[in-house]
Coordinates of C-alpha atoms in Angstrom, one line a residue:
Chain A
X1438 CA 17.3 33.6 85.5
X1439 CA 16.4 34.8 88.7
X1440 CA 17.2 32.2 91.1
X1441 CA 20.9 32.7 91.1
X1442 CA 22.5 31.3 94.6
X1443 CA 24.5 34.7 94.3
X1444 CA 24.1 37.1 92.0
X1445 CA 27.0 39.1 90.2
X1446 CA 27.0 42.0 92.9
X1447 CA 27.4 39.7 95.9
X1448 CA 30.4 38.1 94.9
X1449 CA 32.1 41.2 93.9
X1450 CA 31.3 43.7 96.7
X1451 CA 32.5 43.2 100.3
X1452 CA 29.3 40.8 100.6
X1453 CA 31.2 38.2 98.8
X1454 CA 31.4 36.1 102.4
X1455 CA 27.9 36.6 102.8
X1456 CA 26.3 34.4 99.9
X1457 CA 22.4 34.3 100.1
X1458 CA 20.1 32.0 99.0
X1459 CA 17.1 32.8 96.7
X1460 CA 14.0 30.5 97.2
X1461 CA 10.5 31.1 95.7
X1462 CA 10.7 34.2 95.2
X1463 CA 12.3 34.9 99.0
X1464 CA 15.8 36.0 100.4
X1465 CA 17.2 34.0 103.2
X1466 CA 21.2 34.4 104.6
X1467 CA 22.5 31.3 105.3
X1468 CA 24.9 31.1 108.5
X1469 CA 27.9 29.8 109.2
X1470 CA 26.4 27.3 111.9
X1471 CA 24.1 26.0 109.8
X1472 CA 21.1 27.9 110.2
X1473 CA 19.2 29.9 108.0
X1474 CA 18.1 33.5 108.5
X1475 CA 14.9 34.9 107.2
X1476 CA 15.0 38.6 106.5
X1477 CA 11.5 39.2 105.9
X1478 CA 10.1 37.3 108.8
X1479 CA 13.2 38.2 110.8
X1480 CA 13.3 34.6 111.6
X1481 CA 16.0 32.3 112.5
X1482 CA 15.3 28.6 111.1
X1483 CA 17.3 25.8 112.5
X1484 CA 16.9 21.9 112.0
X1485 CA 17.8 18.7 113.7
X1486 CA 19.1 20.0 117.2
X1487 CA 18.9 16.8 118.2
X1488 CA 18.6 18.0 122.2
X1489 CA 19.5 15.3 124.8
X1490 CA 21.6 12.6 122.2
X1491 CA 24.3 12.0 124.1
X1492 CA 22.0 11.2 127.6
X1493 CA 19.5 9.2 125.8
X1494 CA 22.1 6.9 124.9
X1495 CA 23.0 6.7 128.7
X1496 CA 19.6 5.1 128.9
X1497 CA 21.1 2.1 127.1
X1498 CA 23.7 2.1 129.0
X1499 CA 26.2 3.8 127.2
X1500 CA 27.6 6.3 129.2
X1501 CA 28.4 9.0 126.5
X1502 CA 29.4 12.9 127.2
X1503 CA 26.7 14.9 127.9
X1504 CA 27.3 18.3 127.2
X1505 CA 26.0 18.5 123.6
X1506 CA 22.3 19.6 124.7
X1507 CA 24.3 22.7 126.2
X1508 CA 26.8 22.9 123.2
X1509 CA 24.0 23.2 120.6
X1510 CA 22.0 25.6 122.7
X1511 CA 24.4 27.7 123.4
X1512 CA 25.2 28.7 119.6
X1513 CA 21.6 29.5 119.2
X1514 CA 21.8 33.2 121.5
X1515 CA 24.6 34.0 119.4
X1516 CA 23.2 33.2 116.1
X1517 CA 19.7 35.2 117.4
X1518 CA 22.1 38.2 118.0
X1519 CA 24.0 38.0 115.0
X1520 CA 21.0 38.1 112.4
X1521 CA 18.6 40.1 115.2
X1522 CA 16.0 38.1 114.7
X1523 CA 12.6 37.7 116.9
X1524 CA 11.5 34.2 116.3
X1525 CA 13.1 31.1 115.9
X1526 CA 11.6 27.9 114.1
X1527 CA 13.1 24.6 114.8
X1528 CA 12.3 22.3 112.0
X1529 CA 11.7 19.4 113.7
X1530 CA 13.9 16.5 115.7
X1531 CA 14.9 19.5 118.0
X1532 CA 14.9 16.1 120.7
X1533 CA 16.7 13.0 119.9
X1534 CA 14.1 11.2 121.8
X1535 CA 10.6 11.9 122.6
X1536 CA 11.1 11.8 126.0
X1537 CA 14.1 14.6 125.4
X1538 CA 12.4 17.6 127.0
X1539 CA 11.5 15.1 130.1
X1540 CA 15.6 14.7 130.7
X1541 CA 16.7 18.2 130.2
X1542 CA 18.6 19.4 132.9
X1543 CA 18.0 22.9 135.1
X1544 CA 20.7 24.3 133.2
X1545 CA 20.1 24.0 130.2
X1546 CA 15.9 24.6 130.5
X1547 CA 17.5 28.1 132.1
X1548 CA 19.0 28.5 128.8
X1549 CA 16.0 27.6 127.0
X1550 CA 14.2 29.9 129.1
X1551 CA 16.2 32.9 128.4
X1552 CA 16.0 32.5 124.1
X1553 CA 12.1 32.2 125.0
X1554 CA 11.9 34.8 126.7
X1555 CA 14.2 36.9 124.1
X1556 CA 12.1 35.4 120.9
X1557 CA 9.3 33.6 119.7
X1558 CA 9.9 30.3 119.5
X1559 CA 8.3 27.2 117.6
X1560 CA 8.9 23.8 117.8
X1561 CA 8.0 21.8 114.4
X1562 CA 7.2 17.8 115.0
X1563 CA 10.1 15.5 113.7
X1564 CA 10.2 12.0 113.6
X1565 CA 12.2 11.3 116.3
X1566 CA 10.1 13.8 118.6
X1567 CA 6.6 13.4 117.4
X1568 CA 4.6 14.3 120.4
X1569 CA 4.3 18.6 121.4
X1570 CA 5.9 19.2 124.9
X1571 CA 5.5 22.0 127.5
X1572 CA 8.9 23.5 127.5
X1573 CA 7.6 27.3 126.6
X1574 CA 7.0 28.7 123.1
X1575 CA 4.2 26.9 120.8
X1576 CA 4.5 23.0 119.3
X1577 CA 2.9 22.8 115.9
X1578 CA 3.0 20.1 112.9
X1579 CA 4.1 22.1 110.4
X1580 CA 3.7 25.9 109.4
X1581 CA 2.2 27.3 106.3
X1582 CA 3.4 30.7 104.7
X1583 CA 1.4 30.7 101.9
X1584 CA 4.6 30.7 99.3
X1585 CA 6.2 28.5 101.5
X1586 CA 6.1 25.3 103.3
X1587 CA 8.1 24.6 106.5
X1588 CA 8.3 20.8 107.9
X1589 CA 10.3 18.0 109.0
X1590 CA 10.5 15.6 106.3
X1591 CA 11.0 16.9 102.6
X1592 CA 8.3 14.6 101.0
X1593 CA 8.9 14.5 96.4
X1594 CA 5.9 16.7 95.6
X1595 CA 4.9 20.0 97.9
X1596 CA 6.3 23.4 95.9
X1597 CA 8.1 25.7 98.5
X1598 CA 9.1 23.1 101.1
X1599 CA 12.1 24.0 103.6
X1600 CA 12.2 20.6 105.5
X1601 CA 15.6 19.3 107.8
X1602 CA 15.8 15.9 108.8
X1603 CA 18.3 14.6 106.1
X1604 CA 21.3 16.0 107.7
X1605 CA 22.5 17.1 103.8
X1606 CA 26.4 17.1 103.3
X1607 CA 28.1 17.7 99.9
X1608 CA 31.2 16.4 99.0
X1609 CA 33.7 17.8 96.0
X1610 CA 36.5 16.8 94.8
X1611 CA 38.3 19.3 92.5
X1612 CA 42.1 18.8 91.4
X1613 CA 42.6 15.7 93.4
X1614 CA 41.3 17.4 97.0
X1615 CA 38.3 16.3 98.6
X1616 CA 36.4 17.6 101.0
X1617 CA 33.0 17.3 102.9
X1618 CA 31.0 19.4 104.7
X1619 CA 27.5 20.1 105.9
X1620 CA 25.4 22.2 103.4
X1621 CA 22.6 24.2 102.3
X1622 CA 20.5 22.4 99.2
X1623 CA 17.7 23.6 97.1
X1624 CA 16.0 23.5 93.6
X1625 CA 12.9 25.8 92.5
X1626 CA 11.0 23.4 94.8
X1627 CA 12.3 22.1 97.7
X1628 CA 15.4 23.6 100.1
X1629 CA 17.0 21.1 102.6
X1630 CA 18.7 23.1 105.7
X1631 CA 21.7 20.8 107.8
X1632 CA 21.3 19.8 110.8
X1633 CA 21.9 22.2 113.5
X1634 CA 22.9 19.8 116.4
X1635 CA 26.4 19.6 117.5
X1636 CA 26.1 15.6 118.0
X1637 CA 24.5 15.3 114.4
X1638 CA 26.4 13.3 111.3
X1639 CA 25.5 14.2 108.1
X1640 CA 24.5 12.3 104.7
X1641 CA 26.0 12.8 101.2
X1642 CA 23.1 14.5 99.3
X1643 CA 24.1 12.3 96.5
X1644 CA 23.4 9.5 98.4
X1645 CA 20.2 7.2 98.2
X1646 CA 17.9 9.0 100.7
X1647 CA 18.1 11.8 98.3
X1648 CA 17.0 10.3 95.4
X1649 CA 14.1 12.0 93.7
X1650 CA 13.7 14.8 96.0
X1651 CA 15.8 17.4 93.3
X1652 CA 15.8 18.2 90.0
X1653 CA 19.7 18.0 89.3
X1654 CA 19.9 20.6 86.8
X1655 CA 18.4 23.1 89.0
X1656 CA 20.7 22.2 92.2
X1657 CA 22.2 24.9 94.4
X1658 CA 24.6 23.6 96.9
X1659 CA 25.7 26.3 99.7
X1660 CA 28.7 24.6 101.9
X1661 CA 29.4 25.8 105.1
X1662 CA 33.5 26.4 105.2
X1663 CA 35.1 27.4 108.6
X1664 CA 35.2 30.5 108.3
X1665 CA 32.5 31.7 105.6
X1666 CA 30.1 29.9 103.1
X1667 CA 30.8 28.6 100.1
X1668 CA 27.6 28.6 96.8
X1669 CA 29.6 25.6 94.8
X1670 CA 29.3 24.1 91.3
X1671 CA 27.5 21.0 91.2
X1672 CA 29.7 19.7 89.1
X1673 CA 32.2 18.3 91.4
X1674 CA 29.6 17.4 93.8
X1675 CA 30.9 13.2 94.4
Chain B
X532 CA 53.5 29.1 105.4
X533 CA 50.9 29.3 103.4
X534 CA 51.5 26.1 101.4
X535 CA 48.3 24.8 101.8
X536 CA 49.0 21.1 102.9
X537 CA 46.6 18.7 102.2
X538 CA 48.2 15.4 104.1
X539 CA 51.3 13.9 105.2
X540 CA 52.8 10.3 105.9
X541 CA 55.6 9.1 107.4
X542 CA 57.6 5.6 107.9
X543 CA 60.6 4.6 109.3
X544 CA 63.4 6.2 106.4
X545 CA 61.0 8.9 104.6
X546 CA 57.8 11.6 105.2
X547 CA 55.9 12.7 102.3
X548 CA 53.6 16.1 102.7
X549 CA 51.2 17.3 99.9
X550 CA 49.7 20.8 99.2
X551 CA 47.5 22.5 96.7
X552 CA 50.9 24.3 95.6
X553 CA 54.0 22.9 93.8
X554 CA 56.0 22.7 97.3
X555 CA 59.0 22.2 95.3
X556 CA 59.3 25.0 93.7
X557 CA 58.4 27.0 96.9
X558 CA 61.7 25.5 98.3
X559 CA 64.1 26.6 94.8
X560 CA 62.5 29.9 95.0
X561 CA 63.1 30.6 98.9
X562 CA 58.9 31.2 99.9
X563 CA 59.3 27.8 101.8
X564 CA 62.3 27.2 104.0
X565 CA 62.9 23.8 104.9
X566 CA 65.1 24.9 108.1
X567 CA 62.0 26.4 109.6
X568 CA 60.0 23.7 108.5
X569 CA 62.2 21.0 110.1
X570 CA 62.9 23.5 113.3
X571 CA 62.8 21.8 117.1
X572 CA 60.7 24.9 117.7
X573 CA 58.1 23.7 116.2
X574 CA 57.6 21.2 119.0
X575 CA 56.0 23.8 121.1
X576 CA 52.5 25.2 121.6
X577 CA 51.9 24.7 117.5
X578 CA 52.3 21.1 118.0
X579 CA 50.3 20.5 120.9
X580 CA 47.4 23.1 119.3
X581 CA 47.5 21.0 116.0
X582 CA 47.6 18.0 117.7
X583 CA 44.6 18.5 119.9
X584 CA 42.5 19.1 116.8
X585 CA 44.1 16.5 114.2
X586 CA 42.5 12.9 113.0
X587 CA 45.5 11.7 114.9
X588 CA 44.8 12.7 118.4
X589 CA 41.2 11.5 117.2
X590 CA 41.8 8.1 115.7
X591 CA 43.6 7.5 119.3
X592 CA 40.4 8.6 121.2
X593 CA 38.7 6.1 119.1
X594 CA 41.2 3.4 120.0
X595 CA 40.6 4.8 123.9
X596 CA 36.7 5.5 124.2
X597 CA 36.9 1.2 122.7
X598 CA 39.2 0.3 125.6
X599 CA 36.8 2.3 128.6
X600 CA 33.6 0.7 127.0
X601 CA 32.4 4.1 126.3
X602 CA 31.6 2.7 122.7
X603 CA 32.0 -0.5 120.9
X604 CA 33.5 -1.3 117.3
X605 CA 30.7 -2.8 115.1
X606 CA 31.6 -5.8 113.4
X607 CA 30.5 -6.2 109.6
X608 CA 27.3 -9.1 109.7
X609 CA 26.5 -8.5 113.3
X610 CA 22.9 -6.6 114.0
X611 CA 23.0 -4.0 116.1
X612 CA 21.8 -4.1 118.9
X613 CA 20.5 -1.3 121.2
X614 CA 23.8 -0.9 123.3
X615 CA 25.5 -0.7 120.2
X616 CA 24.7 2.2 118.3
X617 CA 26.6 4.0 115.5
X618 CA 28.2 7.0 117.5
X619 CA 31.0 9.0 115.4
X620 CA 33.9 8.8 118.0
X621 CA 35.3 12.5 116.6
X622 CA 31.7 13.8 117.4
X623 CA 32.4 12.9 121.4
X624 CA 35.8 13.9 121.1
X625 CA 35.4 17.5 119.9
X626 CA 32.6 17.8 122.9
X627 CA 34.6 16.0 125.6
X628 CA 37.7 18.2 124.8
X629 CA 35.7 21.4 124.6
X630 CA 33.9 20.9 128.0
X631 CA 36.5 18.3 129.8
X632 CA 39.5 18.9 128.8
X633 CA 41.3 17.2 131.5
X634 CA 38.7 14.2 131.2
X635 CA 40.8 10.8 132.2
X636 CA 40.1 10.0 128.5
X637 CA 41.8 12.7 126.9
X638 CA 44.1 12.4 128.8
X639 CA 45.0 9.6 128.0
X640 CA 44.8 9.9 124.8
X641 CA 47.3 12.6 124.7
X642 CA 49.4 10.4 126.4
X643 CA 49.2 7.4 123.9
X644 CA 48.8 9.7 121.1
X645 CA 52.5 11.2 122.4
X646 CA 54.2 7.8 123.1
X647 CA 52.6 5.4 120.6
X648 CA 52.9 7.7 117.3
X649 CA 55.1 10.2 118.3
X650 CA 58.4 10.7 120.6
X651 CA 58.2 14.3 121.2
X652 CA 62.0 13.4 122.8
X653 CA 63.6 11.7 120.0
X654 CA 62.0 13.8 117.4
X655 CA 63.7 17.1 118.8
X656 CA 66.8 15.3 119.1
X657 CA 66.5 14.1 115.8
X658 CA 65.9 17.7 114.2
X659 CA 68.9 19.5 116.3
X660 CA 70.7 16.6 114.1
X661 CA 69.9 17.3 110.8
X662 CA 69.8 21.0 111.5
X663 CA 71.3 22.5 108.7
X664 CA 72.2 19.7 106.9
X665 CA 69.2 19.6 104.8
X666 CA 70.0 19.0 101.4
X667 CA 67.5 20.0 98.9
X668 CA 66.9 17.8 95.9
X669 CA 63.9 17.7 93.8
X670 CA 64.1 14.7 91.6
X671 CA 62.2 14.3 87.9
X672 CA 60.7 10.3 89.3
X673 CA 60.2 8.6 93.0
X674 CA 63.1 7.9 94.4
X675 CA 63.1 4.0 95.5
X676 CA 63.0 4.9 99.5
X677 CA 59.8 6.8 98.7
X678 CA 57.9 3.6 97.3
X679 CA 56.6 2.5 100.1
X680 CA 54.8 5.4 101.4
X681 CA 53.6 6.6 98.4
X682 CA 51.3 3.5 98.2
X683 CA 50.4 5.0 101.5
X684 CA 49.5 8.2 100.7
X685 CA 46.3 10.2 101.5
X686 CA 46.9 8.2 104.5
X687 CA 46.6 11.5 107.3
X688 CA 44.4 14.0 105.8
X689 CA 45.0 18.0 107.1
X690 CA 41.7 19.6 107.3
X691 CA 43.0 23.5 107.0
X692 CA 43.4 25.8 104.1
X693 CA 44.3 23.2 101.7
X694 CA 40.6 21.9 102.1
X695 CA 39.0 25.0 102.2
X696 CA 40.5 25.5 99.2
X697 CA 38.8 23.2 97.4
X698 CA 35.5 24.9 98.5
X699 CA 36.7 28.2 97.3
X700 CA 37.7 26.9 94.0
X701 CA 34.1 25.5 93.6
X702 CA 32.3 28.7 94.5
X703 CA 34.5 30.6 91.9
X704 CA 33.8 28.2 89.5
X705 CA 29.9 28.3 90.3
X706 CA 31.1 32.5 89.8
X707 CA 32.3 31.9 86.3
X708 CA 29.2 30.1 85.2
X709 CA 27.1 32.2 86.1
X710 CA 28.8 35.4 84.9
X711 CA 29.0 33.0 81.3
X712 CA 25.3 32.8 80.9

């Protein structure tokens, strides 16, 4: 077996808070906010920022907080510096709306402008953002690495898929606690990243919208605890 | 204390907290002392720190973010419509209290949050009271006093070690399955 969440070594050296996560055939270290660092590409890949939330419903008339555009991208700078990474793929619904980039205000386009100018930053196409925008770095579909697949919405058949959009949670319960929390998920085939976003929910992965899209034996589940990450056993997965 | 508490409820005659370890014998073997757990000091910074973070202070923003209009409570059988949209309460609280915390709403929710469920007041007077009269009795069934809430219990979750915990647990267990094969 060779697609081990963490092999023997990690959990015993100092590594043991750093759990990484094996995926066809490549090494990615998942981080504590959620997103998930490629060593190899030395890129950072994030999902569901879900920019502007809060203002778009203000639209409706529902005067809600809107910090969270700021919130969310102000945790990408320190993730970039953490892992040192030069590019940064956002896996689509980076907007809540389509007309998000439209509402963004100075300050927080000045903080978009200072990660652009730092790295090279891609914006995937998500449902709730469909159409590219002019906000600096380059506005594609989807992105094809050969081995792997990176995209919006996991779809039951593509081999190598790293898709968001599901906002994937796991609950356990194990000697009467329970707890729930935003994870990692992946098979051989198909790894879902959480959402990024600091307005974002999240969705049980057992839960219907997840039907079909992994083979259960071959689950990994990677939570994210407060203070370091936590590779689980499916078995208490409710 | 290291106890690892899980939840707690309280009515009018008793308070029931759980942890991952067997609090009890914590007590009988001195690692747990009730005096400090029962101490008016506690009614400091700690409580207002907890506080600010707990389901309580946030189930009372809910109650307060309905009030202002700021979000509306969705009835079972009615559509939604577009003013009424599914918007986690907590979510708006963490962000409001991390960029305003003085916002009016907070505010007063700290302020119902410390009259409605809890007299800060009557509570310390209450503790210099029963300080060091704390008798210490663990008993082999329920006592009858304690029926009541523990039909309530699981009531007011703590999200701190005791949940992490659980996580930990899992991943050792994920550890031991994988060192099996």
């Amino acid at each position: 077996m060779s697609t081990h969440d963490c092999s023997d070594s990690d959990m015993s050296s100092d590594e043991a808070e750093m759990p990484l996560i094996k995926f066809t055939g490549e090494t990615f270290t998942p981080l504590l906010s959620g997103a998930l660092f490629w060593p190899a590409e030395n890129t950072l890949l994030v999902a569901d920022l879900h920019l502007e939330k809060m203002s778009s419903f203000a639209m409706h008339g529902q005067l809600l907080p809107p910090y969270d555009t700021g919130a969310t991208l102000a945790l990408l700078p320190k993730d970039i510096k953490a892992s040192g990474a030069n590019r940064v793929i956002c896996l689509g619904d980076s907007f809540h709306r389509d007309e998000g980039p439209r509402s963004l205000g100075e300050q927080n386009r000045q903080q978009l402008n200072n990660m652009i100018a730092e790295v090279e930053l891609l914006w995937l196409s998500g449902n709730h953002d469909p159409s590219p925008h002019h906000l600096g770095g380059t506005c594609v579909n989807d992105i094809d690495f050969g081995n792997l697949f990176l995209c919006h919405e996991p779809d039951k058949k593509t081999h190598g898929q790293i898709a968001g959009h599901l906002h994937p949670s796991a609950r356990i319960r194990i000697n009467g606690r329970t707890t729930q929390r935003p994870c990692f998920v992946h098979d051989e085939r198909l790894l879902i990243v959480p959402a990024y976003g600091v307005s974002t929910g999240t969705l049980n992965i057992l839960s219907h919208p997840f039907e079909g899209l992994f083979d259960r034996n071959k689950l990994k589940v990677t939570m994210l605890g407060k203070k370091q990450l936590y590779p689980v056993a499916t078995k208490y997965l409710i | 204390m290291g106890a690892q508490p899980l939840g707690f409820v309280a009515s009018d005659y008793a308070l029931a907290i759980w942890g991952v370890s067997d609090l009890s014998v914590m007590i009988k073997s001195n690692r747990l002392s009730l005096e400090n757990l029962f101490s008016a000091e506690m009614l400091g910074d700690d409580l207002e720190e907890w506080l600010d973070e707990s389901s309580l202070m946030k189930r009372t923003f809910r109650n307060c973010a309905m009030i202002s209009g700021l979000i509306e409570r969705r009835h079972p059988g009615k559509e939604k419509t577009g003013r009424q949209i599914t918007m986690n309460s907590d979510l708006i609280y963490d962000v409001l209290y991390a960029h305003e915390p003085d916002h009016i709403l907070i505010e007063a929710t700290r302020r119902d949050a410390a009259k409605g469920l809890l007299d800060i007041e009557r509570l310390g007077q209450c503790l210099e009271r029963i300080r060091r009269n704390i008798v210490h009795m663990p008993l082999g069934q329920i006592s009858p006093l304690a029926v009541p809430i523990m039909l309530e219990i699981g009531k007011e979750p703590i999200f701190g070690e005791g949940r992490e915990s659980a996580m930990a647990e899992a991943a050792d267990e994920l550890f031991r399955e994988a060192a099996g094969h």
